[in-house]
Coordinates of C-alpha atoms in Angstrom, one line a residue:
M1187 CA 3.0 -6.5 -0.5
E1188 CA 4.8 -7.4 2.6
V1189 CA 2.8 -7.9 5.8
N1190 CA 5.3 -5.7 7.7
L1191 CA 4.6 -3.0 5.1
L1192 CA 1.0 -3.0 6.2
D1193 CA 2.1 -2.7 9.9
K1194 CA 4.2 0.3 8.9
I1195 CA 1.2 1.9 7.1
C1196 CA -0.9 1.5 10.2
V1197 CA 1.8 3.5 12.1
L1198 CA 1.8 6.2 9.4
D1199 CA -2.0 6.4 9.5
A1200 CA -1.9 7.2 13.2
K1201 CA -0.2 10.5 12.5
T1202 CA 0.5 13.1 9.8
V1203 CA 4.1 12.5 8.6
T1204 CA 6.5 14.5 6.5
K1205 CA 7.8 13.1 3.2
K1206 CA 11.1 12.3 4.9
E1207 CA 9.4 10.4 7.7
F1208 CA 7.2 8.6 5.2
E1209 CA 10.2 7.4 3.2
Q1210 CA 12.2 6.4 6.3
T1211 CA 9.3 4.4 7.7
L1212 CA 8.3 2.6 4.5
G1213 CA 11.6 2.5 2.8
M1214 CA 10.0 3.9 -0.4
S1215 CA 8.8 7.2 -1.8
R1216 CA 5.1 8.2 -1.8
E1217 CA 5.2 7.8 -5.6
E1218 CA 6.5 4.2 -5.3
Y1219 CA 3.9 3.5 -2.5
L1220 CA 1.0 4.8 -4.6
K1221 CA 2.1 2.8 -7.6
E1222 CA 2.3 -0.3 -5.4
M1223 CA -1.1 0.3 -3.9
R1224 CA -2.6 0.9 -7.3
R1225 CA -1.2 -2.4 -8.5
F1226 CA -2.5 -4.2 -5.3
V1227 CA -6.0 -2.7 -5.8
E1228 CA -6.1 -3.7 -9.4
E1229 CA -5.1 -7.3 -8.5
Q1230 CA -7.8 -7.4 -5.9
Q1231 CA -10.4 -6.3 -8.4
R1232 CA -9.2 -9.0 -10.9
V1233 CA -9.5 -11.6 -8.2
K1234 CA -13.0 -10.4 -7.2
A1235 CA -14.1 -10.3 -10.9
A1236 CA -12.8 -13.8 -11.5
A1237 CA -14.6 -15.1 -8.4
E1238 CA -17.9 -13.5 -9.5
S1239 CA -17.7 -14.8 -13.0
K1240 CA -17.7 -18.5 -11.8

């Protein structure tokens, strides 16, 4: 995930946006965003599990 993507998400969180606004702001569709966030969360869970198993 790019840091600037997180900045853009903060802007989106501040208002309700249309699908078109969402895609223009992030440069990806909601489906792509959700897939990317799911991957990110799964990676965070793996990192946490690895740290706890040590």
